[in-house]
Amino acid sequence: MPDVELADLHSALGDPSLDAINFLNEVMGRYPHAISFAPGAPNPELLEEIAIERCIERYLDHLCVERRMGRADALRRLYEYGPSQGLINGLIATALKNDFGVAASDQGLVVTVGAQEAMFLALRVLFKSKDDVLAVVTPCFMGIIGAAKLLDIELAALPELGDGPDPAQVQGLAERLRASGRRLRAIYVAPDHANPSGAIMSAAARRRLLELAERERFFLLEDSAYAFTAREGGELPPLKALDRSGSVLLIGTFAKICMPGARVGYLVADQTVRDGACERGGLAQEIAKAKSMITVNTSPICQAIIGGMLLEHGGSLRRLGEVNGRFYRGNLRRLLESLERHLQDLPVAWTRPDGGFFVTLRLPVVVNAALLERSASEFGVLWTPMSQFHLDASGDHQLRLSCSYLAPDQIDEGVARLADFLRTAVPQAAVKANERISN
Ligand SMILES: Cc1ncc(COP(=O)(O)O)c(C=O)c1O
């Protein structure tokens, strides 16, 4: 067999952003006893509670009782191929409406293989030519960066200012692109405790961004993965619920409130598609067409598990996420308290988010794979370098800590190890240089 030249493969495959997950898995595999703040994955203890068979039974009951199907027909739904658009759309649409005021019908959404497929599909369908540009609020989830790169979509960064992107910068970007014959086609934004910044967009910022999207005619790809971690009374309406102009596509995942292994997410795309003067149908149907050529349909068995879990919680997404939300809020609080306790005397700065899984730290030294290796081998603590969440070098002095994967009582020990590591990794010379820079 002839060897294959990397240079002859798709250019994105040489990009570090596509290797980021493998890289972290590989490091975690080599240091199985390290305390790991690296994965943004759900806590394994929460997954132990899930009884898959019971969830499937609950969904079958729903089909038999509420949809009046025979048991054999209901079972066949699970065993056979299914519609590309999904099986549990109605359950999800009802929950989105009742819980968050998102008024999409079951026809307006596609059930996807995780949020990741939803991102890929949204980009594939909305982006027509190389003149269409995707802006991302950075730092941002690397899954959207990787998907855009695989699809040859040009990316532009809009820095996170703690309340979403700066409207003037968004406006400026849209105008600059227009002046060069291109268009700002969409902005990827995670308004609720984003990964990794933890930032939340205020209601006013949400309204401003929606007005801009309507005026400048770009789409907003809203990723709501961490909305369920908001403290009680701290929840804000999704952009999709405030959208009056059809600017928003809402991306959802069941990975964090149910389980990532089911690989179930969804994309709300209830816009109408026109062909000249004619109405052609819904955007969700066009997206389902693209999906039928990628994953055909989302596993009906996995949809049944998620559907059953939703039904066990009265059909409410909010209730489904309650226990996990409380757990992660507790872990985040512990992480923040430990950081205050152990890192006080160190020249590092960190974020203090109110929800989500993540805290980011700024160091006066470059944070790279070699530093992570040292942290793992000498101090037994793992984290994620932030460079992979940026399009440029702005994350090169930062690392991300995730509170999600650890048992609550491991967190303090992990932060104590991190503090020991930082004491050696941040040499006095760098501290002085950093002080000069920040003064
Ligand atoms: C912001 C964000 N969106 C989406 C996902 C992935 O969702 P899924 O597992 O459903 O593909 C993650 C996972 O870490 C995430 O952090």
Short mmCIF file of C-alpha atoms and ligand atoms in Angstrom, two decimals:
data_model
loop_
_atom_site.label_atom_id
_atom_site.label_comp_id
_atom_site.label_asym_id
_atom_site.label_seq_id
_atom_site.Cartn_x
_atom_site.Cartn_y
_atom_site.Cartn_z
CA MET A 1 0.00 0.00 0.00
CA PRO A 2 1.39 3.45 -0.81
CA ASP A 3 1.91 5.86 2.07
CA VAL A 4 -0.44 8.82 2.25
CA GLU A 5 1.02 12.32 2.38
CA LEU A 6 -0.60 14.55 5.01
CA ALA A 7 -0.16 17.38 2.50
CA ASP A 8 -2.47 15.49 0.12
CA LEU A 9 -5.27 15.22 2.69
CA HIS A 10 -7.74 17.90 3.73
CA SER A 11 -5.76 20.81 5.15
CA ALA A 12 -7.77 20.89 8.42
CA LEU A 13 -6.29 17.51 9.41
CA GLY A 14 -2.94 19.17 10.01
CA ASP A 15 -4.58 21.76 12.27
CA PRO A 16 -4.01 21.39 16.03
CA SER A 17 -7.68 22.20 16.77
CA LEU A 18 -8.71 18.85 15.26
CA ASP A 19 -6.21 17.03 17.42
CA ALA A 20 -7.12 18.71 20.70
CA ILE A 21 -9.49 16.01 22.01
CA ASN A 22 -7.14 13.15 21.06
CA PHE A 23 -4.27 14.98 22.66
CA LEU A 24 -6.09 15.34 25.98
CA ASN A 25 -7.31 11.74 25.94
CA GLU A 26 -3.79 10.61 25.25
CA VAL A 27 -2.33 12.61 28.17
CA MET A 28 -5.13 11.40 30.50
CA GLY A 29 -4.45 7.82 29.39
CA ARG A 30 -0.79 8.13 30.32
CA TYR A 31 -1.53 9.62 33.77
CA PRO A 32 -4.57 7.67 34.96
CA HIS A 33 -3.94 8.59 38.60
CA ALA A 34 -3.62 12.32 38.04
CA ILE A 35 -6.45 14.55 39.28
CA SER A 36 -7.97 15.83 36.08
CA PHE A 37 -9.50 19.24 35.58
CA ALA A 38 -9.19 18.62 31.83
CA PRO A 39 -12.41 17.07 30.50
CA GLY A 40 -15.61 19.04 30.19
CA ALA A 41 -17.34 15.67 30.31
CA PRO A 42 -20.22 14.90 32.67
CA ASN A 43 -19.42 13.44 36.07
CA PRO A 44 -19.30 9.62 35.95
CA GLU A 45 -21.20 9.35 39.26
CA LEU A 46 -24.23 11.07 37.75
CA LEU A 47 -24.24 8.56 34.91
CA GLU A 48 -24.40 5.60 37.33
CA GLU A 49 -27.97 6.54 38.24
CA ILE A 50 -29.29 6.07 34.70
CA ALA A 51 -31.27 2.89 33.99
CA ILE A 52 -31.28 2.58 30.21
CA GLU A 53 -33.84 -0.25 30.00
CA ARG A 54 -36.31 1.67 32.16
CA CYS A 55 -35.97 4.77 29.97
CA ILE A 56 -36.61 2.75 26.81
CA GLU A 57 -39.66 1.14 28.43
CA ARG A 58 -40.96 4.57 29.40
CA TYR A 59 -40.66 5.75 25.81
CA LEU A 60 -42.33 2.58 24.46
CA ASP A 61 -45.18 3.14 26.92
CA HIS A 62 -45.55 6.66 25.60
CA LEU A 63 -45.82 5.36 22.04
CA CYS A 64 -48.33 2.67 23.03
CA VAL A 65 -50.50 4.70 25.39
CA GLU A 66 -50.33 8.27 24.13
CA ARG A 67 -49.73 7.54 20.45
CA ARG A 68 -51.95 4.42 20.47
CA MET A 69 -49.40 2.22 18.74
CA GLY A 70 -49.22 -1.55 19.14
CA ARG A 71 -46.21 -2.79 21.11
CA ALA A 72 -44.73 -4.57 18.05
CA ASP A 73 -44.99 -1.38 15.95
CA ALA A 74 -43.49 0.69 18.74
CA LEU A 75 -40.57 -1.73 19.02
CA ARG A 76 -40.01 -1.68 15.28
CA ARG A 77 -39.57 2.08 15.46
CA LEU A 78 -36.55 1.48 17.64
CA TYR A 79 -35.03 -1.32 15.61
CA GLU A 80 -35.40 0.11 12.11
CA TYR A 81 -33.94 3.10 10.34
CA GLY A 82 -35.89 6.19 11.27
CA PRO A 83 -36.79 9.56 9.78
CA SER A 84 -33.73 11.79 9.25
CA GLN A 85 -35.45 14.61 11.07
CA GLY A 86 -35.88 12.54 14.21
CA LEU A 87 -38.36 10.60 16.36
CA ILE A 88 -38.57 12.60 19.59
CA ASN A 89 -38.97 16.04 17.97
CA GLY A 90 -42.42 16.53 19.48
CA LEU A 91 -41.19 15.86 23.02
CA ILE A 92 -38.28 18.26 22.60
CA ALA A 93 -40.35 20.99 20.92
CA THR A 94 -42.98 20.84 23.69
CA ALA A 95 -40.32 21.03 26.39
CA LEU A 96 -38.58 23.99 24.71
CA LYS A 97 -41.87 25.84 24.52
CA ASN A 98 -43.05 25.09 28.07
CA ASP A 99 -39.67 25.57 29.74
CA PHE A 100 -38.09 28.40 27.78
CA GLY A 101 -40.73 29.98 25.55
CA VAL A 102 -39.10 28.76 22.33
CA ALA A 103 -42.07 28.50 20.01
CA ALA A 104 -40.83 25.96 17.45
CA SER A 105 -43.00 23.04 16.33
CA ASP A 106 -41.71 19.47 15.98
CA GLN A 107 -41.33 20.19 12.25
CA GLY A 108 -39.00 23.07 13.07
CA LEU A 109 -36.28 20.95 14.62
CA VAL A 110 -33.90 18.14 13.73
CA VAL A 111 -32.67 15.56 16.25
CA THR A 112 -28.93 15.23 15.71
CA VAL A 113 -26.01 13.04 16.72
CA GLY A 114 -25.02 15.38 19.53
CA ALA A 115 -24.66 19.13 19.36
CA GLN A 116 -21.55 18.53 17.29
CA GLU A 117 -23.55 17.23 14.34
CA ALA A 118 -26.00 20.11 14.77
CA MET A 119 -23.09 22.56 14.36
CA PHE A 120 -21.74 20.73 11.34
CA LEU A 121 -25.16 20.59 9.66
CA ALA A 122 -25.96 24.23 10.37
CA LEU A 123 -22.67 25.29 8.82
CA ARG A 124 -22.95 22.93 5.84
CA VAL A 125 -26.44 24.16 4.97
CA LEU A 126 -26.12 27.90 5.69
CA PHE A 127 -22.68 28.52 4.20
CA LYS A 128 -22.84 28.66 0.46
CA SER A 129 -19.49 29.89 -0.79
CA LYS A 130 -16.02 30.86 0.37
CA ASP A 131 -17.27 34.42 0.70
CA ASP A 132 -19.47 33.45 3.67
CA VAL A 133 -17.66 34.06 6.95
CA LEU A 134 -18.40 32.60 10.39
CA ALA A 135 -17.59 34.78 13.39
CA VAL A 136 -17.04 33.09 16.75
CA VAL A 137 -17.12 34.76 20.14
CA THR A 138 -13.68 33.80 21.47
CA PRO A 139 -12.54 31.94 23.42
CA CYS A 140 -15.02 29.37 22.13
CA PHE A 141 -15.78 25.64 22.05
CA MET A 142 -13.25 23.99 19.74
CA GLY A 143 -15.97 21.82 18.15
CA ILE A 144 -17.25 24.79 16.17
CA ILE A 145 -13.74 25.81 15.11
CA GLY A 146 -12.96 22.27 13.96
CA ALA A 147 -16.26 21.90 12.09
CA ALA A 148 -15.73 25.22 10.26
CA LYS A 149 -12.18 24.24 9.32
CA LEU A 150 -13.29 20.86 7.97
CA LEU A 151 -15.85 22.68 5.84
CA ASP A 152 -13.31 25.27 4.58
CA ILE A 153 -15.29 28.08 6.19
CA GLU A 154 -13.36 31.23 6.98
CA LEU A 155 -13.44 32.19 10.66
CA ALA A 156 -13.30 35.61 12.30
CA ALA A 157 -12.84 36.20 16.03
CA LEU A 158 -15.02 38.49 18.14
CA PRO A 159 -13.49 38.71 21.62
CA GLU A 160 -15.75 37.86 24.58
CA LEU A 161 -16.09 40.99 26.69
CA GLY A 162 -17.93 39.38 29.59
CA ASP A 163 -21.31 40.35 28.14
CA GLY A 164 -21.02 38.82 24.68
CA PRO A 165 -19.25 40.48 21.76
CA ASP A 166 -18.89 44.24 21.37
CA PRO A 167 -21.76 45.40 19.07
CA ALA A 168 -19.47 47.99 17.44
CA GLN A 169 -17.00 45.24 16.55
CA VAL A 170 -19.78 43.08 15.13
CA GLN A 171 -21.03 45.99 13.06
CA GLY A 172 -17.50 46.81 11.91
CA LEU A 173 -16.85 43.21 10.88
CA ALA A 174 -20.12 43.01 8.92
CA GLU A 175 -19.27 46.27 7.11
CA ARG A 176 -15.66 45.30 6.36
CA LEU A 177 -16.72 41.96 4.93
CA ARG A 178 -19.43 43.58 2.83
CA ALA A 179 -16.98 46.13 1.47
CA SER A 180 -14.75 43.27 0.28
CA GLY A 181 -17.59 41.42 -1.45
CA ARG A 182 -18.06 38.88 1.33
CA ARG A 183 -20.71 38.48 4.00
CA LEU A 184 -20.89 37.82 7.70
CA ARG A 185 -23.15 34.79 7.42
CA ALA A 186 -23.41 33.77 11.08
CA ILE A 187 -22.02 34.27 14.58
CA TYR A 188 -21.55 31.31 16.92
CA VAL A 189 -22.44 32.39 20.44
CA ALA A 190 -22.96 30.54 23.73
CA PRO A 191 -24.81 33.13 25.86
CA ASP A 192 -25.20 30.94 28.96
CA HIS A 193 -21.93 30.20 30.79
CA ALA A 194 -19.92 29.59 27.65
CA ASN A 195 -17.20 26.99 27.30
CA PRO A 196 -14.55 28.02 28.31
CA SER A 197 -15.12 31.64 29.43
CA GLY A 198 -18.13 30.93 31.68
CA ALA A 199 -19.51 34.29 30.52
CA ILE A 200 -23.22 34.98 30.48
CA MET A 201 -24.86 37.54 28.22
CA SER A 202 -27.25 39.97 29.89
CA ALA A 203 -30.81 40.32 28.61
CA ALA A 204 -29.93 43.73 27.15
CA ALA A 205 -26.90 42.32 25.31
CA ARG A 206 -29.07 39.52 23.91
CA ARG A 207 -31.58 42.05 22.57
CA ARG A 208 -28.81 44.21 21.08
CA LEU A 209 -27.26 41.24 19.28
CA LEU A 210 -30.65 40.18 17.91
CA GLU A 211 -31.30 43.69 16.58
CA LEU A 212 -27.90 43.69 14.89
CA ALA A 213 -28.51 40.25 13.38
CA GLU A 214 -31.81 41.42 11.97
CA ARG A 215 -30.36 44.66 10.61
CA GLU A 216 -27.20 43.15 9.16
CA ARG A 217 -28.93 39.93 8.11
CA PHE A 218 -26.68 37.34 9.68
CA PHE A 219 -27.66 34.22 11.60
CA LEU A 220 -26.91 33.50 15.23
CA LEU A 221 -25.92 29.93 16.07
CA GLU A 222 -26.89 29.75 19.73
CA ASP A 223 -25.27 26.93 21.72
CA SER A 224 -27.17 26.34 24.94
CA ALA A 225 -25.07 23.45 26.37
CA TYR A 226 -24.54 24.98 29.85
CA ALA A 227 -27.78 26.93 30.35
CA PHE A 228 -28.95 24.27 32.82
CA THR A 229 -26.19 25.21 35.27
CA ALA A 230 -27.56 28.71 35.88
CA ARG A 231 -28.47 29.32 39.51
CA GLU A 232 -32.15 29.45 40.37
CA GLY A 233 -33.45 32.86 39.40
CA GLY A 234 -30.33 33.50 37.29
CA GLU A 235 -31.70 31.99 34.06
CA LEU A 236 -32.19 34.28 31.09
CA PRO A 237 -34.37 33.60 28.04
CA PRO A 238 -32.55 31.94 25.15
CA LEU A 239 -31.88 34.20 22.16
CA LYS A 240 -34.21 31.88 20.25
CA ALA A 241 -37.12 32.78 22.55
CA LEU A 242 -36.51 36.51 21.93
CA ASP A 243 -35.96 36.16 18.19
CA ARG A 244 -38.66 37.87 16.12
CA SER A 245 -36.84 37.88 12.78
CA GLY A 246 -35.82 34.24 12.32
CA SER A 247 -32.17 35.04 12.94
CA VAL A 248 -31.45 32.28 15.46
CA LEU A 249 -30.74 28.57 15.09
CA LEU A 250 -30.68 26.93 18.52
CA ILE A 251 -28.21 24.11 19.15
CA GLY A 252 -28.95 21.79 22.07
CA THR A 253 -27.33 18.75 23.63
CA PHE A 254 -28.43 16.01 26.01
CA ALA A 255 -24.80 15.15 26.77
CA LYS A 256 -24.62 17.17 29.97
CA ILE A 257 -28.14 16.73 31.36
CA CYS A 258 -28.51 13.04 30.39
CA MET A 259 -25.43 11.30 29.02
CA PRO A 260 -22.88 11.92 26.28
CA GLY A 261 -22.82 8.26 25.21
CA ALA A 262 -26.32 8.52 23.76
CA ARG A 263 -25.00 11.11 21.30
CA VAL A 264 -28.29 12.99 21.07
CA GLY A 265 -28.66 16.70 20.45
CA TYR A 266 -30.93 18.91 18.38
CA LEU A 267 -31.03 21.88 16.08
CA VAL A 268 -34.00 24.25 16.07
CA ALA A 269 -34.22 25.74 12.57
CA ASP A 270 -37.83 26.82 12.09
CA GLN A 271 -37.16 29.38 9.37
CA THR A 272 -39.06 29.17 6.09
CA VAL A 273 -37.05 28.52 2.92
CA ARG A 274 -38.10 30.35 -0.22
CA ASP A 275 -37.23 29.61 -3.81
CA GLY A 276 -37.72 33.01 -5.41
CA ALA A 277 -41.35 33.91 -4.87
CA CYS A 278 -42.33 30.38 -3.79
CA GLU A 279 -42.28 28.97 -0.29
CA ARG A 280 -40.34 25.74 -0.47
CA GLY A 281 -40.71 24.47 3.08
CA GLY A 282 -38.81 24.62 6.33
CA LEU A 283 -35.08 25.02 6.93
CA ALA A 284 -35.22 21.98 9.24
CA GLN A 285 -36.32 19.85 6.28
CA GLU A 286 -33.36 21.06 4.18
CA ILE A 287 -31.07 20.29 7.12
CA ALA A 288 -32.60 16.81 7.45
CA LYS A 289 -31.83 16.27 3.78
CA ALA A 290 -28.15 17.02 4.42
CA LYS A 291 -28.24 14.80 7.52
CA SER A 292 -29.58 11.89 5.50
CA MET A 293 -26.26 11.94 3.62
CA ILE A 294 -24.09 12.16 6.75
CA THR A 295 -25.55 10.04 9.57
CA VAL A 296 -28.85 9.00 7.89
CA ASN A 297 -30.72 9.37 11.18
CA THR A 298 -29.90 9.67 14.87
CA SER A 299 -30.01 6.22 16.50
CA PRO A 300 -33.69 5.52 17.32
CA ILE A 301 -32.61 3.49 20.37
CA CYS A 302 -30.64 6.43 21.71
CA GLN A 303 -33.54 8.78 21.00
CA ALA A 304 -35.80 6.39 22.94
CA ILE A 305 -33.45 6.52 25.94
CA ILE A 306 -33.42 10.31 25.91
CA GLY A 307 -37.17 10.49 25.20
CA GLY A 308 -37.78 8.17 28.16
CA MET A 309 -35.61 10.29 30.45
CA LEU A 310 -37.48 13.40 29.38
CA LEU A 311 -40.84 11.70 30.02
CA GLU A 312 -39.66 10.53 33.46
CA HIS A 313 -39.18 14.22 34.28
CA GLY A 314 -42.67 15.23 33.23
CA GLY A 315 -41.47 16.14 29.71
CA SER A 316 -39.51 19.09 31.10
CA LEU A 317 -35.94 19.88 30.06
CA ARG A 318 -35.64 22.16 33.05
CA ARG A 319 -36.55 19.38 35.48
CA LEU A 320 -34.35 16.90 33.61
CA GLY A 321 -31.34 19.16 34.19
CA GLU A 322 -32.08 20.03 37.83
CA VAL A 323 -30.06 17.39 39.70
CA ASN A 324 -27.03 17.73 37.45
CA GLY A 325 -27.25 21.52 37.53
CA ARG A 326 -27.18 21.49 41.34
CA PHE A 327 -24.22 19.09 41.38
CA TYR A 328 -22.14 21.21 38.99
CA ARG A 329 -22.97 24.43 40.81
CA GLY A 330 -21.66 22.76 43.98
CA ASN A 331 -18.47 21.63 42.24
CA LEU A 332 -17.90 25.07 40.72
CA ARG A 333 -18.34 26.71 44.12
CA ARG A 334 -15.81 24.28 45.64
CA LEU A 335 -13.35 24.94 42.82
CA LEU A 336 -13.62 28.73 43.25
CA GLU A 337 -13.23 28.47 47.04
CA SER A 338 -10.16 26.23 46.65
CA LEU A 339 -8.59 28.63 44.17
CA GLU A 340 -9.05 31.51 46.65
CA ARG A 341 -7.48 29.38 49.39
CA HIS A 342 -4.47 28.00 47.51
CA LEU A 343 -3.60 30.53 44.82
CA GLN A 344 -3.80 33.80 46.77
CA ASP A 345 -0.04 34.39 46.86
CA LEU A 346 0.56 33.48 43.21
CA PRO A 347 0.76 35.91 40.29
CA VAL A 348 -2.14 34.32 38.44
CA ALA A 349 -5.57 35.72 37.68
CA TRP A 350 -8.71 33.66 37.20
CA THR A 351 -12.34 34.04 36.19
CA ARG A 352 -15.15 33.73 38.75
CA PRO A 353 -18.15 32.52 36.76
CA ASP A 354 -21.59 32.08 38.21
CA GLY A 355 -22.29 28.83 36.32
CA GLY A 356 -21.02 26.44 33.68
CA PHE A 357 -18.18 23.94 34.10
CA PHE A 358 -15.13 26.12 33.60
CA VAL A 359 -12.67 28.52 35.20
CA THR A 360 -9.80 29.98 33.18
CA LEU A 361 -6.45 31.03 34.62
CA ARG A 362 -3.98 33.53 33.21
CA LEU A 363 -0.31 32.77 33.90
CA PRO A 364 2.77 34.91 33.35
CA VAL A 365 4.34 32.08 31.32
CA VAL A 366 3.42 30.40 28.05
CA VAL A 367 1.01 27.51 28.60
CA ASN A 368 1.75 24.64 26.22
CA ALA A 369 1.89 20.84 25.95
CA ALA A 370 5.30 20.73 27.66
CA LEU A 371 3.92 22.58 30.68
CA LEU A 372 0.97 20.22 30.87
CA GLU A 373 3.30 17.23 30.67
CA ARG A 374 5.27 18.58 33.62
CA SER A 375 2.13 19.29 35.61
CA ALA A 376 0.93 15.71 35.02
CA SER A 377 4.20 13.86 35.56
CA GLU A 378 5.62 15.81 38.51
CA PHE A 379 2.48 17.06 40.27
CA GLY A 380 -0.30 14.67 39.22
CA VAL A 381 -2.73 17.32 38.03
CA LEU A 382 -4.20 17.86 34.55
CA TRP A 383 -5.89 20.80 32.87
CA THR A 384 -6.42 22.09 29.32
CA PRO A 385 -4.24 24.65 27.52
CA MET A 386 -6.42 27.51 26.28
CA SER A 387 -4.74 28.03 22.91
CA GLN A 388 -7.17 25.57 21.29
CA PHE A 389 -10.15 27.82 22.16
CA HIS A 390 -8.71 30.81 20.28
CA LEU A 391 -8.08 31.63 16.63
CA ASP A 392 -4.94 33.59 17.48
CA ALA A 393 -2.34 33.71 20.24
CA SER A 394 -4.58 35.40 22.84
CA GLY A 395 -4.96 32.16 24.84
CA ASP A 396 -1.28 31.26 24.95
CA HIS A 397 -0.83 32.29 28.60
CA GLN A 398 -4.02 30.67 29.83
CA LEU A 399 -5.30 27.31 30.99
CA ARG A 400 -8.79 25.96 31.59
CA LEU A 401 -9.98 24.07 34.65
CA SER A 402 -13.17 22.06 34.42
CA CYS A 403 -15.07 21.25 37.62
CA SER A 404 -17.31 18.64 36.03
CA TYR A 405 -15.44 15.36 35.99
CA LEU A 406 -14.12 15.24 39.54
CA ALA A 407 -15.82 13.99 42.68
CA PRO A 408 -16.41 16.98 44.99
CA ASP A 409 -13.81 15.79 47.51
CA GLN A 410 -11.04 15.59 44.89
CA ILE A 411 -11.27 19.24 43.97
CA ASP A 412 -9.38 20.74 46.89
CA GLU A 413 -6.53 18.23 46.59
CA GLY A 414 -6.38 18.95 42.85
CA VAL A 415 -6.11 22.70 43.42
CA ALA A 416 -3.45 22.16 46.12
CA ARG A 417 -1.42 20.19 43.54
CA LEU A 418 -2.03 22.89 40.95
CA ALA A 419 -0.74 25.52 43.40
CA ASP A 420 2.45 23.46 44.03
CA PHE A 421 2.93 23.11 40.30
CA LEU A 422 2.41 26.82 39.66
CA ARG A 423 4.92 27.71 42.39
CA THR A 424 7.61 25.96 40.39
CA ALA A 425 6.28 26.68 36.89
CA VAL A 426 5.99 30.41 37.37
CA PRO A 427 9.59 31.49 37.94
CA GLN A 428 10.31 34.70 39.79
CA ALA A 429 11.74 36.29 36.61
CA ALA A 430 8.44 35.70 34.80
CA VAL A 431 6.51 37.07 37.77
CA LYS A 432 8.53 40.28 37.64
CA ALA A 433 8.08 40.54 33.86
CA ASN A 434 4.36 40.01 34.29
CA GLU A 435 4.15 42.69 36.97
CA ARG A 436 5.90 45.10 34.60
CA ILE A 437 3.48 44.24 31.80
CA SER A 438 0.38 44.66 33.93
CA ASN A 439 1.54 47.90 35.59
C1 LIG B 1 -20.33 24.45 24.28
C2 LIG B 1 -20.49 23.01 23.91
N1 LIG B 1 -21.33 22.68 22.95
C3 LIG B 1 -21.49 21.39 22.58
C4 LIG B 1 -20.78 20.38 23.19
C5 LIG B 1 -20.87 18.95 22.70
O1 LIG B 1 -22.10 18.45 22.68
P1 LIG B 1 -22.34 16.98 22.12
O2 LIG B 1 -21.61 16.02 23.02
O3 LIG B 1 -23.81 16.84 22.21
O4 LIG B 1 -21.84 16.89 20.72
C6 LIG B 1 -19.90 20.67 24.20
C7 LIG B 1 -19.14 19.59 24.84
O5 LIG B 1 -18.23 19.74 25.58
C8 LIG B 1 -19.74 22.03 24.57
O6 LIG B 1 -18.89 22.38 25.53
#
